[in-house]
CSV table of C-alpha atoms in Angstrom, one decimal:
chain,number,residue,atom,x,y,z
A,1,UNK,CA,-4.7,39.1,14.9
A,2,UNK,CA,-1.9,39.2,16.9
A,3,UNK,CA,1.4,37.3,15.8
A,4,UNK,CA,2.7,35.0,18.3
A,5,UNK,CA,6.7,34.6,19.2
A,6,UNK,CA,7.6,31.2,20.3
A,7,UNK,CA,10.8,31.7,21.6
A,8,UNK,CA,13.7,34.1,22.2
A,9,UNK,CA,16.4,34.2,18.7
A,10,UNK,CA,19.6,33.1,20.2
A,11,UNK,CA,22.3,34.5,17.7
A,12,UNK,CA,25.0,32.8,17.1
A,13,UNK,CA,26.8,35.5,14.0
A,14,UNK,CA,30.3,35.3,13.5
A,15,UNK,CA,32.1,37.7,11.7
A,16,UNK,CA,34.0,37.7,8.5
A,17,UNK,CA,32.0,34.8,7.1
A,18,UNK,CA,33.5,32.1,4.7
A,19,UNK,CA,30.1,32.5,2.4
A,20,UNK,CA,27.6,34.9,1.3
A,21,UNK,CA,24.7,34.6,4.2
A,22,UNK,CA,21.5,36.6,1.5
A,23,UNK,CA,18.3,36.4,3.0
A,24,UNK,CA,15.6,38.9,3.2
A,25,UNK,CA,14.3,37.2,6.0
A,26,UNK,CA,11.0,39.0,4.3
A,27,UNK,CA,8.6,37.3,2.3
A,28,UNK,CA,8.7,38.2,-1.0
A,29,UNK,CA,6.0,38.5,-2.7
A,30,UNK,CA,4.0,39.8,-0.4
A,31,UNK,CA,2.5,36.9,1.7
A,32,UNK,CA,-1.0,36.6,2.6
A,33,UNK,CA,-1.9,34.7,6.1
A,34,UNK,CA,-2.9,31.2,4.1
A,35,UNK,CA,-5.0,28.3,6.1
A,36,UNK,CA,-2.8,25.7,4.0
A,37,UNK,CA,0.7,25.6,3.0
A,38,UNK,CA,2.0,22.9,0.2
A,39,UNK,CA,5.9,22.9,-0.4
A,40,UNK,CA,6.4,21.3,-3.9
A,41,UNK,CA,9.8,19.9,-4.0
A,42,UNK,CA,11.8,19.1,-6.9
A,43,UNK,CA,14.6,16.9,-5.6
A,44,UNK,CA,18.6,18.1,-7.6
A,45,UNK,CA,16.4,19.8,-10.6
A,46,UNK,CA,17.9,22.7,-12.9
A,47,UNK,CA,16.5,25.2,-15.2
A,48,UNK,CA,18.3,23.0,-18.4
A,49,UNK,CA,15.6,19.6,-17.2
A,50,UNK,CA,12.7,22.6,-17.3
A,51,UNK,CA,13.3,22.8,-20.9
A,52,UNK,CA,14.5,19.6,-21.2
A,53,UNK,CA,10.9,18.3,-20.3
A,54,UNK,CA,9.2,21.0,-21.2
A,55,UNK,CA,10.6,20.9,-25.3
A,56,UNK,CA,9.8,17.0,-25.4
A,57,UNK,CA,6.0,18.3,-23.5
A,58,UNK,CA,5.0,20.3,-27.0
A,59,UNK,CA,6.6,18.0,-29.0
A,60,UNK,CA,5.2,15.2,-27.6
A,61,UNK,CA,2.6,15.7,-26.3
A,62,UNK,CA,1.5,19.1,-27.6
A,63,UNK,CA,0.7,20.7,-24.7
A,64,UNK,CA,3.2,22.9,-21.7
A,65,UNK,CA,4.1,21.6,-18.9
A,66,UNK,CA,1.9,22.4,-15.5
A,67,UNK,CA,5.7,23.7,-14.5
A,68,UNK,CA,5.8,27.0,-17.2
A,69,UNK,CA,2.1,27.7,-16.8
A,70,UNK,CA,2.8,28.0,-12.8
A,71,UNK,CA,6.1,30.1,-14.0
A,72,UNK,CA,3.5,32.1,-15.2
A,73,UNK,CA,1.0,32.1,-13.0
A,74,UNK,CA,2.7,32.3,-10.0
A,75,UNK,CA,5.6,34.7,-8.9
A,76,UNK,CA,8.8,32.5,-10.3
A,77,UNK,CA,12.1,33.2,-10.3
A,78,UNK,CA,15.6,31.6,-9.1
A,79,UNK,CA,17.3,30.3,-5.3
A,80,UNK,CA,20.4,30.3,-4.4
A,81,UNK,CA,21.7,27.1,-2.5
A,82,UNK,CA,24.8,27.1,-0.7
A,83,UNK,CA,25.1,25.3,2.7
A,84,UNK,CA,26.6,27.0,6.1
A,85,UNK,CA,30.2,25.7,4.7
A,86,UNK,CA,29.9,24.4,1.5
A,87,UNK,CA,29.7,26.4,-2.6
A,88,UNK,CA,27.7,23.1,-3.7
A,89,UNK,CA,24.8,22.0,-1.2
A,90,UNK,CA,23.3,18.4,-0.6
A,91,UNK,CA,19.6,17.2,0.4
A,92,UNK,CA,20.1,17.0,4.3
A,93,UNK,CA,21.2,21.0,4.8
A,94,UNK,CA,19.4,21.7,1.6
A,95,UNK,CA,16.1,20.4,3.5
A,96,UNK,CA,16.6,22.0,6.5
A,97,UNK,CA,17.2,25.1,5.0
A,98,UNK,CA,13.8,25.4,3.7
A,99,UNK,CA,12.0,23.6,6.9
A,100,UNK,CA,14.6,26.2,9.8
A,101,UNK,CA,15.6,29.0,7.7
A,102,UNK,CA,19.3,29.1,8.6
A,103,UNK,CA,21.7,26.8,7.1
A,104,UNK,CA,24.2,23.9,8.0
A,105,UNK,CA,26.2,21.9,6.9
A,106,UNK,CA,26.1,19.2,4.9
A,107,UNK,CA,25.1,15.6,6.3
A,108,UNK,CA,23.3,17.0,8.9
A,109,UNK,CA,19.7,17.4,9.7
A,110,UNK,CA,17.7,20.2,11.8
A,111,UNK,CA,20.7,20.6,14.0
A,112,UNK,CA,24.5,22.8,14.2
A,113,UNK,CA,27.5,20.3,15.0
A,114,UNK,CA,27.1,21.5,18.7
A,115,UNK,CA,23.8,19.2,18.8
A,116,UNK,CA,21.8,22.3,19.0
A,117,UNK,CA,18.6,21.4,17.4
A,118,UNK,CA,16.3,23.7,15.7
A,119,UNK,CA,12.7,23.8,15.5
A,120,UNK,CA,11.1,22.9,11.7
A,121,UNK,CA,8.0,24.4,9.8
A,122,UNK,CA,6.1,21.1,10.7
A,123,UNK,CA,6.7,21.3,14.3
A,124,UNK,CA,5.9,25.9,14.7
A,125,UNK,CA,2.6,24.3,12.5
A,126,UNK,CA,1.6,21.5,14.7
A,127,UNK,CA,1.8,23.8,17.5
A,128,UNK,CA,-0.8,25.9,15.8
A,129,UNK,CA,-2.3,22.9,15.5
A,130,UNK,CA,-1.8,22.3,11.8
A,131,UNK,CA,-2.4,19.2,10.5
A,132,UNK,CA,0.9,18.0,9.3
A,133,UNK,CA,1.7,15.8,6.3
A,134,UNK,CA,4.9,15.1,4.2
A,135,UNK,CA,5.2,12.6,0.8
A,136,UNK,CA,7.7,11.0,-1.4
A,137,UNK,CA,9.0,9.0,-3.6
A,138,UNK,CA,12.5,8.1,-2.1
A,139,UNK,CA,12.3,6.5,1.4
A,140,UNK,CA,10.2,8.6,3.3
A,141,UNK,CA,12.8,9.1,6.0
A,142,UNK,CA,15.2,9.9,3.3
A,143,UNK,CA,17.0,13.4,3.9
A,144,UNK,CA,15.1,15.8,1.9
A,145,UNK,CA,11.2,14.4,4.2
A,146,UNK,CA,13.5,13.8,7.1
A,147,UNK,CA,14.7,17.2,7.6
A,148,UNK,CA,11.2,19.0,8.5
A,149,UNK,CA,10.8,16.7,11.2
A,150,UNK,CA,14.2,14.6,12.6
A,151,UNK,CA,16.9,16.1,14.0
A,152,UNK,CA,20.2,14.1,13.4
A,153,UNK,CA,23.8,14.9,12.5
A,154,UNK,CA,24.3,12.2,10.1
A,155,UNK,CA,21.1,12.3,7.2
A,156,UNK,CA,21.5,8.3,6.6
A,157,UNK,CA,20.3,7.2,10.3
A,158,UNK,CA,17.5,6.9,9.0
A,159,UNK,CA,16.2,4.1,11.5
A,160,UNK,CA,17.3,6.2,14.2
A,161,UNK,CA,14.8,9.0,12.3
A,162,UNK,CA,11.7,6.5,11.6
A,163,UNK,CA,11.6,6.4,16.0
A,164,UNK,CA,11.8,10.6,14.9
A,165,UNK,CA,8.8,10.1,13.4
A,166,UNK,CA,7.2,7.5,16.2
A,167,UNK,CA,7.4,10.3,18.3
A,168,UNK,CA,6.5,13.4,16.4
A,169,UNK,CA,3.5,11.4,13.9
A,170,UNK,CA,3.0,14.0,11.1
A,171,UNK,CA,-0.5,12.8,10.4
A,172,UNK,CA,0.1,11.8,6.8
A,173,UNK,CA,3.7,9.6,6.1
A,174,UNK,CA,3.9,8.0,2.6
A,175,UNK,CA,6.3,7.3,0.6
A,176,UNK,CA,9.2,3.9,0.5
A,177,UNK,CA,11.4,3.0,2.7
A,178,UNK,CA,9.4,-0.6,5.0
A,179,UNK,CA,13.5,-1.5,5.6
A,180,UNK,CA,13.2,1.9,8.0
A,181,UNK,CA,10.8,0.4,10.6
A,182,UNK,CA,10.1,-3.1,9.8
A,183,UNK,CA,11.7,-5.2,12.4
A,184,UNK,CA,12.9,-8.3,10.1
A,185,UNK,CA,14.2,-5.4,8.1
A,186,UNK,CA,16.0,-3.7,11.6
A,187,UNK,CA,19.0,-3.8,12.5
A,188,UNK,CA,17.6,-3.8,16.2
A,189,UNK,CA,14.8,-5.6,15.6
A,190,UNK,CA,12.5,-2.8,16.6
A,191,UNK,CA,8.3,-2.4,15.5
A,192,UNK,CA,8.7,1.0,14.7
A,193,UNK,CA,5.2,0.0,13.3
A,194,UNK,CA,3.4,-0.5,16.2
A,195,UNK,CA,3.7,2.6,17.8
A,196,UNK,CA,1.7,4.1,14.8
A,197,UNK,CA,-1.2,1.4,15.1
A,198,UNK,CA,-1.3,2.1,19.0
A,199,UNK,CA,-2.3,5.8,17.6
A,200,UNK,CA,-5.1,5.0,15.4
A,201,UNK,CA,-2.4,5.3,12.3
A,202,UNK,CA,-3.4,3.1,9.1
A,203,UNK,CA,0.0,1.1,8.6
A,204,UNK,CA,0.0,0.0,4.5
A,205,UNK,CA,2.6,-1.6,3.0
A,206,UNK,CA,0.3,-3.2,0.0
A,207,UNK,CA,0.0,-0.7,-2.9
A,208,UNK,CA,-3.6,-1.9,-3.5
A,209,UNK,CA,-4.4,-1.9,0.2
A,210,UNK,CA,-3.4,2.3,-0.3
A,211,UNK,CA,-5.6,2.8,-3.0
A,212,UNK,CA,-8.4,1.3,-1.3
A,213,UNK,CA,-7.3,3.2,2.6
A,214,UNK,CA,-8.9,5.7,3.6
A,215,UNK,CA,-8.1,6.9,6.5
A,216,UNK,CA,-7.8,10.1,9.6
A,217,UNK,CA,-3.7,9.5,9.7
A,218,UNK,CA,-1.6,7.6,8.4
A,219,UNK,CA,1.6,5.9,7.2
A,220,UNK,CA,3.0,4.0,3.8
A,221,UNK,CA,5.8,2.3,2.6
A,222,UNK,CA,5.5,1.4,-0.4
A,223,UNK,CA,8.2,-0.3,-1.1
A,224,UNK,CA,11.4,-1.6,0.5
A,225,UNK,CA,13.9,0.7,-0.8
A,226,UNK,CA,13.3,4.4,-2.8
A,227,UNK,CA,10.1,3.5,-5.0
A,228,UNK,CA,10.5,2.5,-8.6
A,229,UNK,CA,11.1,4.9,-11.3
A,230,UNK,CA,8.3,5.9,-12.9
A,231,UNK,CA,10.2,5.0,-17.0
A,232,UNK,CA,9.9,1.7,-15.4
A,233,UNK,CA,6.7,1.8,-14.1
A,234,UNK,CA,6.0,3.5,-16.8
A,235,UNK,CA,8.0,0.7,-19.7
A,236,UNK,CA,8.5,-2.0,-17.7
A,237,UNK,CA,5.3,-3.2,-15.7
A,238,UNK,CA,7.3,-2.7,-12.7
A,239,UNK,CA,4.9,-2.2,-9.6
A,240,UNK,CA,4.5,1.1,-8.3
A,241,UNK,CA,2.1,3.9,-6.9
A,242,UNK,CA,2.4,7.8,-9.1
A,243,UNK,CA,3.3,10.2,-7.4
A,244,UNK,CA,0.5,12.3,-8.1
A,245,UNK,CA,-1.4,9.3,-6.0
A,246,UNK,CA,1.3,9.5,-3.2
A,247,UNK,CA,0.0,12.9,-3.5
A,248,UNK,CA,-3.3,13.1,-3.9
A,249,UNK,CA,-3.7,10.7,-0.9
A,250,UNK,CA,-1.9,13.3,1.1
A,251,UNK,CA,-3.7,16.1,1.2
A,252,UNK,CA,-7.3,13.5,0.8
A,253,UNK,CA,-6.6,12.8,4.4
A,254,UNK,CA,-5.2,16.5,5.3
A,255,UNK,CA,-8.1,19.1,3.2
A,256,UNK,CA,-10.5,19.8,5.6
A,257,UNK,CA,-8.0,19.5,9.3
A,258,UNK,CA,-9.4,22.3,11.2
A,259,UNK,CA,-6.7,24.5,11.6
A,260,UNK,CA,-5.5,23.6,8.0
A,261,UNK,CA,-2.4,21.7,7.1
A,262,UNK,CA,1.3,22.2,6.3
A,263,UNK,CA,2.3,19.1,3.7
A,264,UNK,CA,5.8,19.1,1.9
A,265,UNK,CA,5.3,17.1,-1.1
A,266,UNK,CA,8.6,16.0,-2.8
A,267,UNK,CA,9.9,14.4,-6.5
A,268,UNK,CA,13.1,13.1,-5.1
A,269,UNK,CA,14.1,10.6,-8.0
A,270,UNK,CA,14.3,13.2,-10.6
A,271,UNK,CA,17.8,14.1,-8.6
A,272,UNK,CA,19.1,9.8,-8.7
A,273,UNK,CA,18.3,9.9,-12.2
A,274,UNK,CA,20.6,12.4,-12.5
A,275,UNK,CA,23.0,11.4,-10.1
A,276,UNK,CA,22.9,8.9,-12.5
A,277,UNK,CA,23.7,10.2,-16.2
A,278,UNK,CA,20.5,9.4,-16.2
A,279,UNK,CA,18.5,11.5,-19.4
A,280,UNK,CA,15.3,9.0,-19.6
A,281,UNK,CA,14.5,8.9,-16.4
A,282,UNK,CA,15.8,11.8,-14.8
A,283,UNK,CA,12.0,13.7,-18.2
A,284,UNK,CA,10.1,10.5,-16.9
A,285,UNK,CA,10.9,11.6,-13.5
A,286,UNK,CA,10.1,15.1,-14.2
A,287,UNK,CA,6.8,14.2,-16.7
A,288,UNK,CA,5.0,12.6,-13.4
A,289,UNK,CA,5.8,15.4,-11.5
A,290,UNK,CA,4.0,17.7,-13.1
A,291,UNK,CA,1.2,16.0,-13.6
A,292,UNK,CA,1.1,16.4,-9.8
A,293,UNK,CA,1.7,19.8,-10.0
A,294,UNK,CA,-1.4,20.2,-12.3
A,295,UNK,CA,-3.3,18.1,-9.8
A,296,UNK,CA,-2.2,21.1,-7.3
A,297,UNK,CA,-2.4,24.1,-9.3
A,298,UNK,CA,-6.2,22.7,-9.3
A,299,UNK,CA,-6.7,22.3,-5.5
A,300,UNK,CA,-5.5,25.9,-4.9
A,301,UNK,CA,-7.6,27.1,-7.5
A,302,UNK,CA,-10.4,25.7,-6.2
A,303,UNK,CA,-8.7,26.6,-2.2
A,304,UNK,CA,-8.5,30.3,-2.2
A,305,UNK,CA,-7.0,30.2,1.3
A,306,UNK,CA,-4.0,27.6,0.1
A,307,UNK,CA,-0.8,28.6,-0.8
A,308,UNK,CA,1.5,26.8,-3.0
A,309,UNK,CA,5.3,27.3,-2.9
A,310,UNK,CA,7.6,24.7,-5.9
A,311,UNK,CA,11.2,24.9,-5.8
A,312,UNK,CA,13.8,22.8,-6.3
A,313,UNK,CA,16.9,22.0,-3.1
A,314,UNK,CA,20.0,22.5,-5.3
A,315,UNK,CA,21.2,21.2,-9.4
A,316,UNK,CA,22.3,17.4,-9.6
A,317,UNK,CA,24.2,16.8,-12.8
A,318,UNK,CA,24.6,19.3,-14.5
A,319,UNK,CA,23.0,18.2,-17.8
A,320,UNK,CA,23.2,19.8,-21.0
A,321,UNK,CA,21.2,19.9,-24.3
A,322,UNK,CA,23.7,21.1,-26.7
A,323,UNK,CA,22.5,22.0,-30.5
A,324,UNK,CA,23.3,19.8,-34.1
A,325,UNK,CA,23.5,19.6,-36.9
A,326,UNK,CA,23.9,22.4,-39.1
A,327,UNK,CA,22.8,26.0,-37.3
A,328,UNK,CA,21.7,23.7,-35.0
A,329,UNK,CA,18.1,21.9,-36.9
A,330,UNK,CA,19.2,18.5,-35.6
A,331,UNK,CA,18.4,19.3,-32.5
A,332,UNK,CA,15.0,19.0,-31.4
A,333,UNK,CA,15.0,15.6,-34.0
A,334,UNK,CA,17.9,14.4,-32.0
A,335,UNK,CA,16.1,15.4,-28.6
A,336,UNK,CA,13.5,13.8,-29.3
A,337,UNK,CA,15.4,9.8,-29.1
A,338,UNK,CA,14.7,10.3,-25.9
A,339,UNK,CA,10.9,8.3,-26.4
A,340,UNK,CA,13.4,5.5,-27.0
A,341,UNK,CA,14.5,5.4,-23.1
A,342,UNK,CA,12.4,2.2,-21.9
A,343,UNK,CA,14.3,1.3,-18.4
A,344,UNK,CA,15.9,3.4,-16.4
A,345,UNK,CA,20.2,2.7,-15.8
A,346,UNK,CA,19.3,0.7,-12.4
A,347,UNK,CA,17.1,-1.5,-14.7
A,348,UNK,CA,19.5,-2.1,-17.5
A,349,UNK,CA,22.7,-2.8,-14.7
A,350,UNK,CA,20.1,-5.2,-13.2
A,351,UNK,CA,19.4,-6.8,-16.4
A,352,UNK,CA,22.5,-7.3,-17.5
A,353,UNK,CA,24.3,-8.4,-14.3
A,354,UNK,CA,27.6,-9.2,-13.1
A,355,UNK,CA,29.0,-10.6,-16.3
A,356,UNK,CA,27.7,-10.0,-19.0
A,357,UNK,CA,28.2,-10.7,-22.6
A,358,UNK,CA,28.6,-8.4,-25.4
A,359,UNK,CA,25.9,-9.6,-27.8
A,360,UNK,CA,23.0,-9.7,-24.4
A,361,UNK,CA,24.5,-6.3,-24.2
A,362,UNK,CA,24.4,-5.0,-27.2
A,363,UNK,CA,21.2,-6.0,-27.1
A,364,UNK,CA,19.6,-4.5,-24.4
A,365,UNK,CA,20.7,-1.7,-24.7
A,366,UNK,CA,19.7,-1.4,-28.5
A,367,UNK,CA,16.2,-3.0,-26.9
A,368,UNK,CA,15.9,0.0,-23.8
A,369,UNK,CA,18.0,3.1,-25.9
A,370,UNK,CA,17.8,2.5,-29.0
A,371,UNK,CA,21.4,2.9,-29.2
A,372,UNK,CA,23.6,0.3,-30.9
A,373,UNK,CA,26.9,0.5,-28.8
A,374,UNK,CA,30.1,0.1,-30.6
A,375,UNK,CA,32.1,-3.2,-29.8
A,376,UNK,CA,34.6,-1.0,-28.2
A,377,UNK,CA,32.2,0.8,-26.1
A,378,UNK,CA,29.7,-2.3,-25.1
A,379,UNK,CA,34.5,-3.9,-23.8
A,380,UNK,CA,34.7,-0.9,-21.8
A,381,UNK,CA,31.5,-1.4,-19.9
A,382,UNK,CA,32.2,-5.0,-20.0
A,383,UNK,CA,35.3,-3.4,-17.4
A,384,UNK,CA,33.5,-0.9,-16.0
A,385,UNK,CA,31.1,-3.8,-14.1
A,386,UNK,CA,33.8,-6.2,-13.3
A,387,UNK,CA,35.1,-2.8,-11.6
A,388,UNK,CA,38.3,-2.2,-14.6
A,389,UNK,CA,38.6,1.0,-16.5
A,390,UNK,CA,35.8,3.1,-15.6
A,391,UNK,CA,35.0,6.1,-17.8
A,392,UNK,CA,34.9,9.2,-18.1
A,393,UNK,CA,36.4,10.8,-14.8
A,394,UNK,CA,36.0,9.2,-11.7
A,395,UNK,CA,36.8,12.8,-10.0
A,396,UNK,CA,33.8,14.4,-11.7
A,397,UNK,CA,31.9,11.3,-12.5
A,398,UNK,CA,32.6,8.7,-8.9
A,399,UNK,CA,28.8,6.7,-9.2
A,400,UNK,CA,29.9,3.8,-11.1
A,401,UNK,CA,29.8,1.4,-12.9
A,402,UNK,CA,26.4,3.1,-13.7
A,403,UNK,CA,28.2,6.6,-15.2
A,404,UNK,CA,30.1,4.3,-17.6
A,405,UNK,CA,26.6,2.9,-19.0
A,406,UNK,CA,26.0,6.6,-20.0
A,407,UNK,CA,29.3,7.6,-21.6
A,408,UNK,CA,28.7,5.0,-23.9
A,409,UNK,CA,25.8,5.2,-24.7
A,410,UNK,CA,27.1,8.5,-25.8
A,411,UNK,CA,29.0,6.9,-28.0
A,412,UNK,CA,30.0,9.5,-30.5
A,413,UNK,CA,27.6,13.3,-31.7
A,414,UNK,CA,28.8,11.9,-35.6
A,415,UNK,CA,26.3,9.2,-35.4
A,416,UNK,CA,23.0,11.4,-35.1
A,417,UNK,CA,20.4,9.2,-35.6
A,418,UNK,CA,21.0,7.0,-32.2
A,419,UNK,CA,23.1,9.1,-29.8
A,420,UNK,CA,21.1,11.7,-27.5
A,421,UNK,CA,21.9,15.5,-27.5
A,422,UNK,CA,22.0,15.8,-24.0
A,423,UNK,CA,25.7,15.7,-22.0
A,424,UNK,CA,26.1,15.7,-18.0
A,425,UNK,CA,28.8,17.5,-16.5
A,426,UNK,CA,29.6,15.1,-13.6
A,427,UNK,CA,27.2,12.9,-10.9
A,428,UNK,CA,27.3,14.6,-7.8
A,429,UNK,CA,25.2,18.3,-7.2
A,430,UNK,CA,26.5,21.3,-8.5
A,431,UNK,CA,26.2,24.9,-7.5
A,432,UNK,CA,24.2,26.9,-9.8
A,433,UNK,CA,20.7,29.0,-9.2
A,434,UNK,CA,18.1,26.5,-9.0
A,435,UNK,CA,14.2,26.8,-10.2
A,436,UNK,CA,11.0,28.9,-7.9
A,437,UNK,CA,7.8,30.0,-7.5
A,438,UNK,CA,4.7,30.5,-5.5
A,439,UNK,CA,1.0,30.2,-5.8
A,440,UNK,CA,-2.3,31.4,-4.4
A,441,UNK,CA,-3.9,33.1,-1.9
A,442,UNK,CA,-3.1,36.6,-3.7
A,443,UNK,CA,0.1,36.2,-4.9
A,444,UNK,CA,0.9,38.3,-7.9
A,445,UNK,CA,2.0,36.8,-10.6
A,446,UNK,CA,5.7,38.4,-10.4
A,447,UNK,CA,9.3,37.7,-11.1
A,448,UNK,CA,11.4,38.1,-7.4
A,449,UNK,CA,14.2,37.0,-8.5
A,450,UNK,CA,16.7,35.7,-7.0
A,451,UNK,CA,16.4,34.9,-3.6
A,452,UNK,CA,17.8,32.2,-1.2
A,453,UNK,CA,16.9,29.5,0.2
A,454,UNK,CA,16.2,30.7,3.6
A,455,UNK,CA,13.1,32.9,2.7
A,456,UNK,CA,10.8,30.0,2.3
A,457,UNK,CA,10.6,29.6,6.0
A,458,UNK,CA,10.4,33.2,6.7
A,459,UNK,CA,8.1,33.2,3.9
A,460,UNK,CA,6.0,30.1,5.4
A,461,UNK,CA,6.0,31.4,8.9
A,462,UNK,CA,4.3,35.0,7.0
A,463,UNK,CA,1.5,32.7,5.5
A,464,UNK,CA,0.6,31.0,9.6
A,465,UNK,CA,1.5,34.5,10.6
A,466,UNK,CA,3.8,33.3,13.1
A,467,UNK,CA,7.2,35.4,14.3
A,468,UNK,CA,10.0,32.6,14.6
A,469,UNK,CA,13.8,33.0,13.9
A,470,UNK,CA,15.9,29.9,14.8
A,471,UNK,CA,20.0,30.0,16.5
A,472,UNK,CA,22.5,30.8,13.8
A,473,UNK,CA,25.6,29.5,13.6
A,474,UNK,CA,28.3,31.2,11.6
A,475,UNK,CA,30.2,29.6,9.3
A,476,UNK,CA,33.7,29.8,11.7
A,477,UNK,CA,32.4,28.1,14.5
A,478,UNK,CA,30.6,25.1,12.1
A,479,UNK,CA,33.5,24.5,10.1
A,480,UNK,CA,35.9,24.5,13.8
A,481,UNK,CA,34.3,21.1,14.3
A,482,UNK,CA,35.8,19.2,11.3
A,483,UNK,CA,38.7,20.9,11.6
């Protein structure tokens, strides 16, 4: 089949780049033409997060993660994540790079600072007659899903992103974020559900309706904001869909599309948990994502013309699991204290309220984390909630007072029965290389080493037999717009 050239490539690359542009722009490994593409993004996920969850799964469930199987059975490696003008990317720039093959500045979605828009992989897929979809446990208009459809200089304008969704009309949109569509919650009182209903979509905001609906096209916004954390769903009976059932619903709708499909699925709350230095919430988000991954691998095994790509967009939090005890022999035992975590940090902070007593703080923290917090640390948390004496350094831990909660739960490393051996370095994103893999459609199970985040776009265009490159901008030119 003759490869298609949709548009001429525009290049504005400058000399002397301030950041390395490392990309092969050739598929690594060799990608065969595929009918379907599933891209599964683990937001804010690091190799250390993988090791922590994998060890926990072995010790507590007696089995490996599906992610370990993916790394063994597929082609796997690491991805560097920097954006156009920063060694540390944000999710908007990162997802844009996947979706367009070009690096942009942080905070923007598929657009350069001069207003030049980029063509996304979902646009190319739609032009080929393929069905398209996005699924996320964040708001569906959040940065990572949005960058595959929307063009905007400000990722936080989710109301406008919802309008762009209404214009694009992907076949499947499943996530949280009623507030971007509901006229009673939008600042302009526009009803963004209406254009979808008028176009024959099933529009669902109720969880039970979501579980029973069998539509051809679906917009499901299942919470006002982000979908609740998995740890709160499991242990606090907070009503929420599982990540797997959201992905499974999207896949069921797209399965059998006449010309195939491209589906982007995000596990976005790993990132949110790591931003909050919340090891328990992060763990259960990884486990929930892994249940989805197992389902997707089964689908790929039964559907040979499907390619599954897994990648993290960047690291978040800089968590590390450290050795404990003589010759580190207590390390695994102390790591098992994750079993005592039964609520997310945001759930705990909401429960504590604005003026909790020392006794109430101790009661809630013991119940939800198993940690017996010292009186001095209880007072530190009280002060942080009141807006004073936040810990640790606010330059590295600006998300407060929730970072202070993580600090007081550490307490000290000598009290082995109660203190978890996971340290966070920050509440921010980090610059390290992150996990990536590709599976199915005859991909050889060989390591591909270190790749760039731009490579994914070319993997996908190769799989769809499309020859396309977006225009390029140099870091210097991009930076000049912010001087």
